């Protein structure tokens, strides 16, 4: 300011700053700035992989956002500074107001001067006969008020009764603001002295390290004990939706098994100040056996043994299968749109990526069982293929044959062999049928299997589809040993109890603040020559409307009490 | 002024003095008895069948004992300290709890008309009773909203009573429908059963109840019937949204995901909607304020003005609604934090839903500060109440629709 009268001393300006910090305007601005800043982090997904961000925003904006810390914004220096400001502001506000409020609560004057009385919005007046007893008036006034505190004073011949209710209303303010401070301190303690991280333990395995995000990097921390996962089980509703995720865990401390317990979501385990929560689950590296159906026409079936998260390479062709995931069940709604839901388990599936020299890489979800349609018809084995690797691009491909039945594969090749030795240019239908009959005898002898007609349909179908497959062999799921990993979250939070204490104080404080207004009533009685004047006035700091109603009702009652019965 | 002195009907005598006090304590005793059963009862708290635990012999014994103890205590207290009979809290509260009991009774009666168990399948829920009652509720609430608006232009006592009456009936229909839904969820399978506060469709119905009830309590006490047009319009908008939700299959009863299988859901979610519902009423009061302000600015001759509460009253009603909603919302957020601490391992994760709850809390916190300081009243705060509700709507709707996070089970699919 240009016209500042004099240089303020350092301590004075510090004092001024301190006062400004506790001002209501700053509080409002701070609350709104915090609210607006918080929005950013909800719109921008937090703590995703840096590659995703780079792809999403391009190099320039990625750099801008990153330097502002927006990818983990609730822990950036500027957001924490805002919270710090809030704490300072709260402290300043309490510092300035608490002594004043305490003093107000302790001392209360029974008297009220004429000017203040005149200024009150709610006031009524009686003029009574001079022989009326002042004591009885005051007695009647008190009798009408339940749960009020009274203070009776006589000064200069004027009789005052002051009634108070909710005298500790101001305690509400104090506790609400103090509670916010406590909660923020508790939050700081949680961040400073606590930890929270994830641990993925395969069934039968054990671990003692948690991983968590620090800024945008992953950090690890060793626990003072080991956790072994004995089993992980999923229970289902009759509808097929998951009902319960349950891990059976054993805590191993110093090489000794100290505790074995089940945990489910919403019901954690507690050991040595650390809570262990059921957070997620996934495949814990199941053993997978593939049957490799060769496409060279020989009818050979190869085999590959690997496990989830591992790769297997065929030495001859250089084709690599990388197993990404395995699911022991696939519950899908088989009903079309508008139809009544019909959940069905399609059986186990495995997801793998297949690559090789001269091959387009593809992501494939292969089902162990053939596809059975709603009417119970076996539609043959099937795959879901995504050429981009994106799950949204999966396309269902029926192979025709039911590959879970090796005889059917043999039948297909026998048929192809028979067919190639015939001249089908003359009468295609008859010759094909004949070839199929011979192939049936080749594979099954004289005993025809049940549903061989269906088999014939599938074999014909396979003649169209199988040659289109680009790979030297089709890997199908043959056998598996399923293992889950259980995703645990381990957390220690020394600030938590502080936060709960703060929360309790906050709730109580809010109730006092909103529901226990400080209401004051005065009954001022003056003796004059021509009679007694009685003034009745009221004041409240909250909920004026209800108080006004009460005041008027009270006035009607007092009016009946005060007027001599006629 | 309230005209309670004029007509001393049977009903109004029920809600004052000794009878009100005894009933008040009996209800508190009942609630404590049920809670005690959940905590210390022989079969404890059964997540899968709590409704039937309450309605069983066991629930009757625990709740009844609590109620008896409560009323006994009330009799003793009232004899020792007759001045207690003049307290207002009991008289103001008991009619609402009476209404809740009546709702339960109606639901029990309605439950007798459910189709037989062998005709009920999870796959086809179309023959259940609750959807029809929801339809009835939709009609009642929409009718009420229209009548409240009509009341602005034809402010006859009949119109007013019709609007208020249908709003009450709407609340009853909503409550009965929700309770029936709770019961119906068990009819499929005991495992599927859960409290009807588990998805957007159910909480919307719950929100209608709260919003209308908070508004009607104001109407009863402060003769603010013109405000109803605004509050019930918000409810009506919600009704249309609910119809849409039902049309896309969100109205079906589905089993609970593991994360929601906790008694916390029964506490946290309803408490949140007490907050949301009150904020809706505050928004209604704010809108009424702005309309009246505009009308007055235009000369103030409009006939509508006669039925509007004064600007001062509307301002205070908005504040009162926030005063109901803010502590409830704070408590709900704290309860949510407690649940998060138990289920996810941390009371605060900056999850979008949590963050938006904080934003809502900050916005109304700032509203309260602005009121106390600056003497900000009137227009600015009326706008604030309206804007605050928009933020609230985003918090409970927008977050589920547009943002992902730990609350994604409330998501629209």
PDB file of N, CA and C in Angstrom, chain B residues 88-171:
ATOM      1  N   UNK B  88     -39.629 -30.364  24.205  1.00  0.00           N
ATOM      2  CA  UNK B  88     -40.244 -30.408  22.878  1.00  0.00           C
ATOM      3  C   UNK B  88     -39.725 -31.540  22.005  1.00  0.00           C
ATOM      4  N   UNK B  89     -38.544 -32.045  22.349  1.00  0.00           N
ATOM      5  CA  UNK B  89     -37.913 -33.020  21.457  1.00  0.00           C
ATOM      6  C   UNK B  89     -38.805 -34.243  21.264  1.00  0.00           C
ATOM      7  N   UNK B  90     -39.328 -34.767  22.387  1.00  0.00           N
ATOM      8  CA  UNK B  90     -40.150 -35.974  22.290  1.00  0.00           C
ATOM      9  C   UNK B  90     -41.355 -35.727  21.398  1.00  0.00           C
ATOM     10  N   UNK B  91     -42.062 -34.643  21.656  1.00  0.00           N
ATOM     11  CA  UNK B  91     -43.276 -34.351  20.893  1.00  0.00           C
ATOM     12  C   UNK B  91     -43.008 -34.176  19.409  1.00  0.00           C
ATOM     13  N   UNK B  92     -41.842 -33.614  19.097  1.00  0.00           N
ATOM     14  CA  UNK B  92     -41.523 -33.390  17.686  1.00  0.00           C
ATOM     15  C   UNK B  92     -41.087 -34.665  16.982  1.00  0.00           C
ATOM     16  N   UNK B  93     -40.517 -35.583  17.749  1.00  0.00           N
ATOM     17  CA  UNK B  93     -39.930 -36.776  17.129  1.00  0.00           C
ATOM     18  C   UNK B  93     -40.933 -37.907  16.970  1.00  0.00           C
ATOM     19  N   UNK B  94     -41.751 -38.139  18.006  1.00  0.00           N
ATOM     20  CA  UNK B  94     -42.556 -39.362  17.995  1.00  0.00           C
ATOM     21  C   UNK B  94     -43.495 -39.517  16.802  1.00  0.00           C
ATOM     22  N   UNK B  95     -44.113 -38.464  16.282  1.00  0.00           N
ATOM     23  CA  UNK B  95     -45.008 -38.718  15.136  1.00  0.00           C
ATOM     24  C   UNK B  95     -44.293 -39.383  13.977  1.00  0.00           C
ATOM     25  N   UNK B  96     -43.026 -39.014  13.792  1.00  0.00           N
ATOM     26  CA  UNK B  96     -42.265 -39.591  12.675  1.00  0.00           C
ATOM     27  C   UNK B  96     -41.954 -41.052  12.933  1.00  0.00           C
ATOM     28  N   UNK B  97     -41.629 -41.364  14.184  1.00  0.00           N
ATOM     29  CA  UNK B  97     -41.340 -42.774  14.483  1.00  0.00           C
ATOM     30  C   UNK B  97     -42.624 -43.589  14.394  1.00  0.00           C
ATOM     31  N   UNK B  98     -43.752 -42.994  14.845  1.00  0.00           N
ATOM     32  CA  UNK B  98     -45.046 -43.661  14.654  1.00  0.00           C
ATOM     33  C   UNK B  98     -45.231 -44.022  13.189  1.00  0.00           C
ATOM     34  N   UNK B  99     -44.949 -43.050  12.348  1.00  0.00           N
ATOM     35  CA  UNK B  99     -45.096 -43.259  10.907  1.00  0.00           C
ATOM     36  C   UNK B  99     -44.243 -44.408  10.425  1.00  0.00           C
ATOM     37  N   UNK B 100     -43.013 -44.499  10.958  1.00  0.00           N
ATOM     38  CA  UNK B 100     -42.124 -45.583  10.545  1.00  0.00           C
ATOM     39  C   UNK B 100     -42.694 -46.943  10.948  1.00  0.00           C
ATOM     40  N   UNK B 101     -43.254 -46.993  12.159  1.00  0.00           N
ATOM     41  CA  UNK B 101     -43.852 -48.252  12.616  1.00  0.00           C
ATOM     42  C   UNK B 101     -45.021 -48.640  11.717  1.00  0.00           C
ATOM     43  N   UNK B 102     -45.831 -47.653  11.388  1.00  0.00           N
ATOM     44  CA  UNK B 102     -46.978 -47.899  10.518  1.00  0.00           C
ATOM     45  C   UNK B 102     -46.511 -48.444   9.175  1.00  0.00           C
ATOM     46  N   UNK B 103     -45.396 -47.882   8.700  1.00  0.00           N
ATOM     47  CA  UNK B 103     -44.812 -48.325   7.440  1.00  0.00           C
ATOM     48  C   UNK B 103     -44.451 -49.804   7.511  1.00  0.00           C
ATOM     49  N   UNK B 104     -43.794 -50.186   8.606  1.00  0.00           N
ATOM     50  CA  UNK B 104     -43.409 -51.592   8.775  1.00  0.00           C
ATOM     51  C   UNK B 104     -44.660 -52.462   8.784  1.00  0.00           C
ATOM     52  N   UNK B 105     -45.685 -51.999   9.495  1.00  0.00           N
ATOM     53  CA  UNK B 105     -46.935 -52.749   9.590  1.00  0.00           C
ATOM     54  C   UNK B 105     -47.553 -52.945   8.206  1.00  0.00           C
ATOM     55  N   UNK B 106     -47.601 -51.844   7.450  1.00  0.00           N
ATOM     56  CA  UNK B 106     -48.158 -51.918   6.093  1.00  0.00           C
ATOM     57  C   UNK B 106     -47.360 -52.895   5.238  1.00  0.00           C
ATOM     58  N   UNK B 107     -46.037 -52.860   5.388  1.00  0.00           N
ATOM     59  CA  UNK B 107     -45.190 -53.748   4.592  1.00  0.00           C
ATOM     60  C   UNK B 107     -45.466 -55.196   4.953  1.00  0.00           C
ATOM     61  N   UNK B 108     -45.649 -55.449   6.258  1.00  0.00           N
ATOM     62  CA  UNK B 108     -45.930 -56.828   6.685  1.00  0.00           C
ATOM     63  C   UNK B 108     -47.253 -57.290   6.073  1.00  0.00           C
ATOM     64  N   UNK B 109     -48.242 -56.394   6.064  1.00  0.00           N
ATOM     65  CA  UNK B 109     -49.537 -56.754   5.458  1.00  0.00           C
ATOM     66  C   UNK B 109     -49.354 -57.010   3.961  1.00  0.00           C
ATOM     67  N   UNK B 110     -48.632 -56.087   3.298  1.00  0.00           N
ATOM     68  CA  UNK B 110     -48.443 -56.234   1.855  1.00  0.00           C
ATOM     69  C   UNK B 110     -47.716 -57.533   1.528  1.00  0.00           C
ATOM     70  N   UNK B 111     -46.795 -57.924   2.416  1.00  0.00           N
ATOM     71  CA  UNK B 111     -45.998 -59.129   2.155  1.00  0.00           C
ATOM     72  C   UNK B 111     -46.879 -60.365   2.056  1.00  0.00           C
ATOM     73  N   UNK B 112     -48.060 -60.314   2.674  1.00  0.00           N
ATOM     74  CA  UNK B 112     -48.967 -61.467   2.598  1.00  0.00           C
ATOM     75  C   UNK B 112     -49.488 -61.665   1.185  1.00  0.00           C
ATOM     76  N   UNK B 113     -49.385 -60.635   0.363  1.00  0.00           N
ATOM     77  CA  UNK B 113     -49.925 -60.731  -0.994  1.00  0.00           C
ATOM     78  C   UNK B 113     -48.867 -61.080  -2.027  1.00  0.00           C
ATOM     79  N   UNK B 114     -47.653 -61.398  -1.558  1.00  0.00           N
ATOM     80  CA  UNK B 114     -46.606 -61.820  -2.488  1.00  0.00           C
ATOM     81  C   UNK B 114     -47.012 -63.134  -3.149  1.00  0.00           C
ATOM     82  N   UNK B 115     -46.566 -63.362  -4.375  1.00  0.00           N
ATOM     83  CA  UNK B 115     -46.835 -64.663  -4.987  1.00  0.00           C
ATOM     84  C   UNK B 115     -46.175 -65.785  -4.184  1.00  0.00           C
ATOM     85  N   UNK B 116     -46.709 -66.989  -4.328  1.00  0.00           N
ATOM     86  CA  UNK B 116     -46.169 -68.121  -3.578  1.00  0.00           C
ATOM     87  C   UNK B 116     -44.722 -68.361  -3.972  1.00  0.00           C
ATOM     88  N   UNK B 117     -43.981 -68.942  -3.049  1.00  0.00           N
ATOM     89  CA  UNK B 117     -42.545 -69.098  -3.221  1.00  0.00           C
ATOM     90  C   UNK B 117     -42.172 -69.823  -4.517  1.00  0.00           C
ATOM     91  N   UNK B 118     -42.987 -70.813  -4.893  1.00  0.00           N
ATOM     92  CA  UNK B 118     -42.595 -71.593  -6.080  1.00  0.00           C
ATOM     93  C   UNK B 118     -42.744 -70.784  -7.363  1.00  0.00           C
ATOM     94  N   UNK B 119     -43.448 -69.643  -7.281  1.00  0.00           N
ATOM     95  CA  UNK B 119     -43.582 -68.819  -8.485  1.00  0.00           C
ATOM     96  C   UNK B 119     -42.530 -67.712  -8.545  1.00  0.00           C
ATOM     97  N   UNK B 120     -41.655 -67.693  -7.551  1.00  0.00           N
ATOM     98  CA  UNK B 120     -40.658 -66.619  -7.509  1.00  0.00           C
ATOM     99  C   UNK B 120     -39.318 -67.166  -7.968  1.00  0.00           C
ATOM    100  N   UNK B 121     -38.778 -66.594  -9.024  1.00  0.00           N
ATOM    101  CA  UNK B 121     -37.454 -67.005  -9.453  1.00  0.00           C
ATOM    102  C   UNK B 121     -36.588 -65.773  -9.596  1.00  0.00           C
ATOM    103  N   UNK B 122     -35.318 -65.980  -9.371  1.00  0.00           N
ATOM    104  CA  UNK B 122     -34.371 -64.886  -9.501  1.00  0.00           C
ATOM    105  C   UNK B 122     -34.311 -64.404 -10.944  1.00  0.00           C
ATOM    106  N   UNK B 123     -34.442 -65.340 -11.864  1.00  0.00           N
ATOM    107  CA  UNK B 123     -34.274 -64.997 -13.276  1.00  0.00           C
ATOM    108  C   UNK B 123     -35.402 -64.099 -13.773  1.00  0.00           C
ATOM    109  N   UNK B 124     -36.628 -64.338 -13.251  1.00  0.00           N
ATOM    110  CA  UNK B 124     -37.768 -63.541 -13.705  1.00  0.00           C
ATOM    111  C   UNK B 124     -38.428 -62.885 -12.504  1.00  0.00           C
ATOM    112  N   UNK B 125     -38.123 -61.607 -12.300  1.00  0.00           N
ATOM    113  CA  UNK B 125     -38.605 -60.933 -11.093  1.00  0.00           C
ATOM    114  C   UNK B 125     -39.889 -60.153 -11.355  1.00  0.00           C
ATOM    115  N   UNK B 126     -40.521 -60.415 -12.495  1.00  0.00           N
ATOM    116  CA  UNK B 126     -41.607 -59.521 -12.890  1.00  0.00           C
ATOM    117  C   UNK B 126     -42.878 -59.715 -12.079  1.00  0.00           C
ATOM    118  N   UNK B 127     -43.029 -60.866 -11.392  1.00  0.00           N
ATOM    119  CA  UNK B 127     -44.286 -61.069 -10.677  1.00  0.00           C
ATOM    120  C   UNK B 127     -44.229 -60.620  -9.220  1.00  0.00           C
ATOM    121  N   UNK B 128     -43.162 -59.964  -8.826  1.00  0.00           N
ATOM    122  CA  UNK B 128     -43.056 -59.513  -7.436  1.00  0.00           C
ATOM    123  C   UNK B 128     -43.941 -58.296  -7.199  1.00  0.00           C
ATOM    124  N   UNK B 129     -44.184 -58.021  -5.911  1.00  0.00           N
ATOM    125  CA  UNK B 129     -45.145 -56.973  -5.575  1.00  0.00           C
ATOM    126  C   UNK B 129     -44.501 -55.583  -5.512  1.00  0.00           C
ATOM    127  N   UNK B 130     -43.243 -55.528  -5.030  1.00  0.00           N
ATOM    128  CA  UNK B 130     -42.601 -54.232  -4.802  1.00  0.00           C
ATOM    129  C   UNK B 130     -42.584 -53.320  -6.037  1.00  0.00           C
ATOM    130  N   UNK B 131     -42.300 -53.859  -7.228  1.00  0.00           N
ATOM    131  CA  UNK B 131     -42.288 -52.958  -8.389  1.00  0.00           C
ATOM    132  C   UNK B 131     -43.611 -52.243  -8.608  1.00  0.00           C
ATOM    133  N   UNK B 132     -44.739 -52.932  -8.337  1.00  0.00           N
ATOM    134  CA  UNK B 132     -46.031 -52.252  -8.508  1.00  0.00           C
ATOM    135  C   UNK B 132     -46.182 -51.138  -7.492  1.00  0.00           C
ATOM    136  N   UNK B 133     -45.704 -51.398  -6.262  1.00  0.00           N
ATOM    137  CA  UNK B 133     -45.825 -50.354  -5.248  1.00  0.00           C
ATOM    138  C   UNK B 133     -44.911 -49.183  -5.589  1.00  0.00           C
ATOM    139  N   UNK B 134     -43.747 -49.477  -6.183  1.00  0.00           N
ATOM    140  CA  UNK B 134     -42.867 -48.393  -6.630  1.00  0.00           C
ATOM    141  C   UNK B 134     -43.570 -47.563  -7.702  1.00  0.00           C
ATOM    142  N   UNK B 135     -44.289 -48.263  -8.577  1.00  0.00           N
ATOM    143  CA  UNK B 135     -45.034 -47.553  -9.633  1.00  0.00           C
ATOM    144  C   UNK B 135     -46.068 -46.626  -8.990  1.00  0.00           C
ATOM    145  N   UNK B 136     -46.760 -47.142  -7.974  1.00  0.00           N
ATOM    146  CA  UNK B 136     -47.743 -46.340  -7.248  1.00  0.00           C
ATOM    147  C   UNK B 136     -47.061 -45.129  -6.626  1.00  0.00           C
ATOM    148  N   UNK B 137     -45.886 -45.376  -6.016  1.00  0.00           N
ATOM    149  CA  UNK B 137     -45.122 -44.283  -5.409  1.00  0.00           C
ATOM    150  C   UNK B 137     -44.766 -43.229  -6.456  1.00  0.00           C
ATOM    151  N   UNK B 138     -44.300 -43.700  -7.621  1.00  0.00           N
ATOM    152  CA  UNK B 138     -43.957 -42.762  -8.690  1.00  0.00           C
ATOM    153  C   UNK B 138     -45.139 -41.860  -8.999  1.00  0.00           C
ATOM    154  N   UNK B 139     -46.328 -42.491  -9.139  1.00  0.00           N
ATOM    155  CA  UNK B 139     -47.506 -41.711  -9.507  1.00  0.00           C
ATOM    156  C   UNK B 139     -47.859 -40.715  -8.406  1.00  0.00           C
ATOM    157  N   UNK B 140     -47.818 -41.190  -7.159  1.00  0.00           N
ATOM    158  CA  UNK B 140     -48.170 -40.312  -6.038  1.00  0.00           C
ATOM    159  C   UNK B 140     -47.234 -39.115  -5.957  1.00  0.00           C
ATOM    160  N   UNK B 141     -45.925 -39.399  -6.080  1.00  0.00           N
ATOM    161  CA  UNK B 141     -44.958 -38.309  -5.940  1.00  0.00           C
ATOM    162  C   UNK B 141     -45.078 -37.322  -7.093  1.00  0.00           C
ATOM    163  N   UNK B 142     -45.283 -37.837  -8.300  1.00  0.00           N
ATOM    164  CA  UNK B 142     -45.437 -36.938  -9.444  1.00  0.00           C
ATOM    165  C   UNK B 142     -46.706 -36.101  -9.281  1.00  0.00           C
ATOM    166  N   UNK B 143     -47.782 -36.775  -8.843  1.00  0.00           N
ATOM    167  CA  UNK B 143     -49.040 -36.055  -8.637  1.00  0.00           C
ATOM    168  C   UNK B 143     -48.846 -34.963  -7.589  1.00  0.00           C
ATOM    169  N   UNK B 144     -48.140 -35.324  -6.528  1.00  0.00           N
ATOM    170  CA  UNK B 144     -47.893 -34.366  -5.457  1.00  0.00           C
ATOM    171  C   UNK B 144     -47.120 -33.157  -5.980  1.00  0.00           C
ATOM    172  N   UNK B 145     -46.075 -33.435  -6.798  1.00  0.00           N
ATOM    173  CA  UNK B 145     -45.271 -32.334  -7.336  1.00  0.00           C
ATOM    174  C   UNK B 145     -46.141 -31.404  -8.185  1.00  0.00           C
ATOM    175  N   UNK B 146     -46.980 -32.011  -9.036  1.00  0.00           N
ATOM    176  CA  UNK B 146     -47.842 -31.204  -9.896  1.00  0.00           C
ATOM    177  C   UNK B 146     -48.811 -30.376  -9.046  1.00  0.00           C
ATOM    178  N   UNK B 147     -49.366 -31.009  -8.012  1.00  0.00           N
ATOM    179  CA  UNK B 147     -50.324 -30.306  -7.174  1.00  0.00           C
ATOM    180  C   UNK B 147     -49.662 -29.163  -6.408  1.00  0.00           C
ATOM    181  N   UNK B 148     -48.441 -29.399  -5.948  1.00  0.00           N
ATOM    182  CA  UNK B 148     -47.724 -28.324  -5.249  1.00  0.00           C
ATOM    183  C   UNK B 148     -47.518 -27.127  -6.187  1.00  0.00           C
ATOM    184  N   UNK B 149     -47.189 -27.424  -7.454  1.00  0.00           N
ATOM    185  CA  UNK B 149     -46.987 -26.336  -8.406  1.00  0.00           C
ATOM    186  C   UNK B 149     -48.317 -25.619  -8.655  1.00  0.00           C
ATOM    187  N   UNK B 150     -49.387 -26.430  -8.796  1.00  0.00           N
ATOM    188  CA  UNK B 150     -50.701 -25.835  -9.007  1.00  0.00           C
ATOM    189  C   UNK B 150     -51.094 -24.966  -7.821  1.00  0.00           C
ATOM    190  N   UNK B 151     -50.674 -25.411  -6.637  1.00  0.00           N
ATOM    191  CA  UNK B 151     -51.006 -24.668  -5.423  1.00  0.00           C
ATOM    192  C   UNK B 151     -50.460 -23.240  -5.461  1.00  0.00           C
ATOM    193  N   UNK B 152     -49.296 -23.076  -6.115  1.00  0.00           N
ATOM    194  CA  UNK B 152     -48.721 -21.732  -6.222  1.00  0.00           C
ATOM    195  C   UNK B 152     -49.688 -20.784  -6.922  1.00  0.00           C
ATOM    196  N   UNK B 153     -50.402 -21.334  -7.920  1.00  0.00           N
ATOM    197  CA  UNK B 153     -51.255 -20.475  -8.743  1.00  0.00           C
ATOM    198  C   UNK B 153     -52.701 -20.485  -8.273  1.00  0.00           C
ATOM    199  N   UNK B 154     -53.092 -21.530  -7.580  1.00  0.00           N
ATOM    200  CA  UNK B 154     -54.441 -21.592  -7.029  1.00  0.00           C
ATOM    201  C   UNK B 154     -54.350 -21.981  -5.569  1.00  0.00           C
ATOM    202  N   UNK B 155     -53.901 -21.058  -4.745  1.00  0.00           N
ATOM    203  CA  UNK B 155     -53.587 -21.415  -3.362  1.00  0.00           C
ATOM    204  C   UNK B 155     -54.820 -21.625  -2.480  1.00  0.00           C
ATOM    205  N   UNK B 156     -55.581 -22.653  -2.810  1.00  0.00           N
ATOM    206  CA  UNK B 156     -56.704 -22.967  -1.930  1.00  0.00           C
ATOM    207  C   UNK B 156     -56.258 -24.001  -0.913  1.00  0.00           C
ATOM    208  N   UNK B 157     -56.957 -24.049   0.204  1.00  0.00           N
ATOM    209  CA  UNK B 157     -56.615 -24.988   1.258  1.00  0.00           C
ATOM    210  C   UNK B 157     -56.709 -26.424   0.745  1.00  0.00           C
ATOM    211  N   UNK B 158     -57.727 -26.668  -0.103  1.00  0.00           N
ATOM    212  CA  UNK B 158     -57.913 -28.016  -0.635  1.00  0.00           C
ATOM    213  C   UNK B 158     -56.685 -28.477  -1.425  1.00  0.00           C
ATOM    214  N   UNK B 159     -56.219 -27.593  -2.321  1.00  0.00           N
ATOM    215  CA  UNK B 159     -55.036 -27.904  -3.127  1.00  0.00           C
ATOM    216  C   UNK B 159     -53.859 -28.246  -2.229  1.00  0.00           C
ATOM    217  N   UNK B 160     -53.678 -27.379  -1.237  1.00  0.00           N
ATOM    218  CA  UNK B 160     -52.554 -27.552  -0.335  1.00  0.00           C
ATOM    219  C   UNK B 160     -52.612 -28.890   0.369  1.00  0.00           C
ATOM    220  N   UNK B 161     -53.789 -29.214   0.888  1.00  0.00           N
ATOM    221  CA  UNK B 161     -53.932 -30.470   1.615  1.00  0.00           C
ATOM    222  C   UNK B 161     -53.743 -31.661   0.699  1.00  0.00           C
ATOM    223  N   UNK B 162     -54.230 -31.523  -0.523  1.00  0.00           N
ATOM    224  CA  UNK B 162     -54.077 -32.604  -1.510  1.00  0.00           C
ATOM    225  C   UNK B 162     -52.590 -32.856  -1.781  1.00  0.00           C
ATOM    226  N   UNK B 163     -51.862 -31.757  -1.979  1.00  0.00           N
ATOM    227  CA  UNK B 163     -50.430 -31.887  -2.265  1.00  0.00           C
ATOM    228  C   UNK B 163     -49.714 -32.541  -1.099  1.00  0.00           C
ATOM    229  N   UNK B 164     -49.984 -32.020   0.112  1.00  0.00           N
ATOM    230  CA  UNK B 164     -49.324 -32.562   1.292  1.00  0.00           C
ATOM    231  C   UNK B 164     -49.715 -34.028   1.486  1.00  0.00           C
ATOM    232  N   UNK B 165     -50.999 -34.295   1.340  1.00  0.00           N
ATOM    233  CA  UNK B 165     -51.482 -35.663   1.551  1.00  0.00           C
ATOM    234  C   UNK B 165     -50.833 -36.652   0.601  1.00  0.00           C
ATOM    235  N   UNK B 166     -50.766 -36.303  -0.683  1.00  0.00           N
ATOM    236  CA  UNK B 166     -50.169 -37.251  -1.626  1.00  0.00           C
ATOM    237  C   UNK B 166     -48.672 -37.402  -1.370  1.00  0.00           C
ATOM    238  N   UNK B 167     -48.043 -36.344  -0.899  1.00  0.00           N
ATOM    239  CA  UNK B 167     -46.610 -36.466  -0.575  1.00  0.00           C
ATOM    240  C   UNK B 167     -46.436 -37.485   0.548  1.00  0.00           C
ATOM    241  N   UNK B 168     -47.306 -37.388   1.588  1.00  0.00           N
ATOM    242  CA  UNK B 168     -47.223 -38.366   2.684  1.00  0.00           C
ATOM    243  C   UNK B 168     -47.461 -39.777   2.162  1.00  0.00           C
ATOM    244  N   UNK B 169     -48.516 -39.915   1.326  1.00  0.00           N
ATOM    245  CA  UNK B 169     -48.811 -41.252   0.783  1.00  0.00           C
ATOM    246  C   UNK B 169     -47.630 -41.767  -0.029  1.00  0.00           C
ATOM    247  N   UNK B 170     -46.994 -40.851  -0.782  1.00  0.00           N
ATOM    248  CA  UNK B 170     -45.819 -41.237  -1.567  1.00  0.00           C
ATOM    249  C   UNK B 170     -44.719 -41.787  -0.676  1.00  0.00           C
ATOM    250  N   UNK B 171     -44.499 -41.117   0.456  1.00  0.00           N
ATOM    251  CA  UNK B 171     -43.472 -41.590   1.387  1.00  0.00           C
ATOM    252  C   UNK B 171     -43.818 -42.995   1.874  1.00  0.00           C
TER     253      UNK B 171
END
